[in-house]
């Protein structure tokens, strides 16, 4: 088999030599590692990875190929994909395409055959950093310079690049092995009341929409810059703040909008939506050394003492002391004690840093969608 | 929640002897549980009949009962100890079954003993297939269509709804005993009869076959707060139809998308909750249709299992230890992760490598049975290998097996393509122990992977990996010329060596590469080192490097970074025993573990190397550093080069490391303890002969044959019968006694060919001799006898298969003393530093030396338990320079109590295999019986080995003429105990003539009802049957096999008959009592003290 070489250069000067897959060319971004052992297709299509290149710690990637269902948006968003072994001949009854072919189709550069564990350890100890994958330029020094020249993620508005540009109604629910995604109509009959939710799209993962629908809500997706008044004009029963890429401080307009919405309507936020909520409430956020990207993060629900195994993907975190009395911390990460959830009962708003919609990852936290539903129909107070 | 304070004393039940389906993984889990509970301040009471376990060392429990694991005996222990709680989930199926019996008998209620971990209802729900099916249906989960039957009639009623092929599975068994597949009515009826028989409760599940579906397992843990985590997903390379214990398995699962995996995870969580396992680990098995993704639940084990041991080793998450802590009330988030220290155990390990397990089979030991795999487990051990990719881990696993395979070695001779294709197709379609290698051959022969997938059901992903390995082999062969040119000398440019680096990172061994390049392993190695291609070591850390790992649990790979970070402490490497197999089992792991403990006490850093995931030695807690690596010269040298230890111990792990002694020494590795040269003097028959001549010790007349003609000459010189064996073997592999020239020719033609490189050893076989085993320890100055054991069975039965008694129960003191003298002379001459084992035969008062092994032996744990002295620990200490006098072990101890060891056999798992014992070892494990009287100790050993000695009923006696007078004693004894005697014609006449009333019954070929009918009808309670001549062996074979299948106690030697009669006499006279090891040895220590005070000199 013909193999083309590729280099990965980091801003700190480290260069890894590997083999190219996917697109032949060059791309850059912040390099982060993801520890999930399943769900690379969901990772690729998660808009939160805009601006980032992902290395999977699990070494065998691409085994199940690419299928039409396991997508979190309409296309892959990662800037580059870094794996130990990229599988070209997939084996799974649902696959329609190989990982390699898919990345080529979307012009995404991949590199395989490098010591991804060494890379991960470097990122863990030194923090996330900029990197360049190239299968066209093999001048190591030049590549490192290019990596150094990449724009930083802090303060940057990446949301603008991934949000939808128009309003849409979301019409499908949860996934079934035999039937695929169930239509929204299937759920409407199951629930007595179907509250209307406006979901603000900062780069939303489709499974959040599917979860909202399958938990009894009617969902309309609006672009990230939609103003608070425009949202309220639609007379929603609740507002959902989505996940998204980058630094929450890079989207001041979103923080302003949320501040305006607080107290007027129940709000539920996930990931970036949670960070924006934290900032809107008056708290602060900070950048984690290398973020949380994986499917095995233990989060404790402080109200029940139960531990949820959660799916996570974030680089920034809400600073606990900055919240003071502004909000109640409801969930904490048991690995590093960072804030994983907050709520303000008087404002009928709550949010979590992790991904209860999973996809990929454990389904332990789906109860949060039910909680949102009950808050919306007035059956539960936070 | 903090730990419970309302319970103080906890009873643990071990899993008993090593058998197929229940091996040393339960010593690993039990040892962890003991440690965890003691650490928390609980008083631990342990019962286990297996002396070769670490858990039964007196340090691990407060009260250690080496007693038969039967409800009756455990009740006696409960009565004595009054525990507050019983943890039933760490002792395999045995532990669980006993807990169920104790509950059903009302014992637990009577004594107020609480089941912790899993309660009775949960155990029932998981184990009873009908209840399990109902529970799954309640959850909306699919189980294969099935029906639950108690008779053949019921079986015929349910089959129309289920359809063929059907799986026939008995309830309450382990290792898949009695489970079978039937494709038609005839096979179905046979299988049902067998299964009804194999189920202790005579309940059988008939199931829709899901043969060919993909098989997965999840290891699940739950705590009292209902937190549930998945520790590991495992995918079986072999699809459904091959028992998971016999399947090649891979972690993590490789061919599931997240959506599919989460469906499985959700199901697993729902199942553990519905079944109601309160705390601890469970194993859940799934089958997935390869074309539709349809998922069915196969089964759940509500306890730690073989798979959980594998999952623990595969992830670094200690399931049994955590399970024990959860059982006493902790929650997952309260328990720290040992490896990362900072993060809690309430998470799901993620792994950044691929783990492959391959089972180890020993079909060569049972030539009468076919090498076919099915739903009944047949493997006796397993290896695990870790690699950065599946290809690397698979090839490392292959060479870990120690079956003289170093990768995808060819298995077919270079015959015509048609013949090869036929052989390949046959071996692909029918699962067997060599199938993996045949896949390699199929690819070489041009089979497409889709075809192979069609024939095997093995997923394309795995097959494509193998195809890539074989394709790489082809290009490496082509590169061979370049290799030889470069190896010639001179500078080697880095670009030039890229193909070699690439091959190494795909897991190719130097040895396999040598085969492909047409050179030697050493020249590949030499070239590789010159080119600077060395492996690095990576850590198993549970978290994919997200957090720093504090536990040095390492594996090699050819990725860039090396995380070994060896310390500068003084250190010793201990080489483990590799996969369990018949002849080399848990006993050797026991010694390795003791070596590690002892040297830690001596201030050394201890480094373990092993590839067996079932063992205590591969617990990251056992040594300071653990290398989970194949035990080949190449892999071991890489570790030694990295660590640069002061010493390497090869004498604990059995033949595996011993074989490496000389090759390692040649590379300059410091082997400590007895020198490799001394080992060779004992192992090499010619040098051994010189040694004996020098010491004027006798051995049976013998010779070494390098050709068939030479063999005949030697045999006729020394006289038949002769014992034949290949040189350098353990466990009596291919050992046989032949009585005449015809037998000799047959052996040389079929079993072993004598050649210049592989000579055959011929010894005069000593008939009717008593065999004596001696274990000794020496420090180069002092030699101390650890134990002298008298075998129950006469010489000719492999020592590993023979029962034995410590101290000897029949030989004279003079003989014992002479044997001890000889042992000491030998140890002194061989300059033994460490352990030594010797085997003697005593024939008509004369002593013959059979064998000397200057290394740890199979009996070391047994002797250590019998005398209360940790021999292996002392041995490790003397190897690093300590003296026995300093260590306080200077005298041979003869305990007041009698210890009897009995072997346990796997015959039931292998259809068509005779149960006769011979010079080739066949047992998988052992038990120990201890009492103050021989008869009682023997009875305990028999009961512990599963031989339910009757106290009344009918004995069937059929012995060869030579044994007739000998059987009078036991027959009379049994008759006097109230047994009725039944015998075949000749034996019946003989007994009656000697005033022992015996009712004649028909032989198999004499009409009906014959003896087998009576056995099947439950009219016979004990069978005494010694083999007749070769011809009529086949007739008596049927009797023995029937007794085996119907679980009727049977003995096949006169010596055993005598001992059994003796034991039964004791059983009828007095009930067995129980006593802990601490009490036995405490008493001895007290007596020693008393004697010292009296001014006595001891023995």
mmCIF file of C-alpha atoms in Angstrom, chain B residues 968 971-972 975-976 981 988-998:
data_model
loop_
_atom_site.group_PDB
_atom_site.id
_atom_site.type_symbol
_atom_site.label_atom_id
_atom_site.label_comp_id
_atom_site.label_asym_id
_atom_site.label_seq_id
_atom_site.Cartn_x
_atom_site.Cartn_y
_atom_site.Cartn_z
ATOM 1 C CA UNK B 968 -8.676 -58.327 49.973
ATOM 2 C CA UNK B 971 -12.581 -55.090 50.499
ATOM 3 C CA UNK B 972 -12.682 -56.658 53.949
ATOM 4 C CA UNK B 975 -17.327 -55.010 54.230
ATOM 5 C CA UNK B 976 -16.764 -54.594 57.937
ATOM 6 C CA UNK B 981 -19.544 -55.749 47.703
ATOM 7 C CA UNK B 988 -16.371 -62.137 43.056
ATOM 8 C CA UNK B 989 -15.239 -65.778 43.266
ATOM 9 C CA UNK B 990 -11.919 -64.760 44.680
ATOM 10 C CA UNK B 991 -13.448 -62.550 47.336
ATOM 11 C CA UNK B 992 -16.035 -65.145 48.320
ATOM 12 C CA UNK B 993 -13.312 -67.787 48.635
ATOM 13 C CA UNK B 994 -11.621 -65.434 51.072
ATOM 14 C CA UNK B 995 -14.769 -65.029 53.140
ATOM 15 C CA UNK B 996 -15.763 -61.660 51.801
ATOM 16 C CA UNK B 997 -19.340 -61.959 50.581
ATOM 17 C CA UNK B 998 -19.509 -60.544 47.060
#
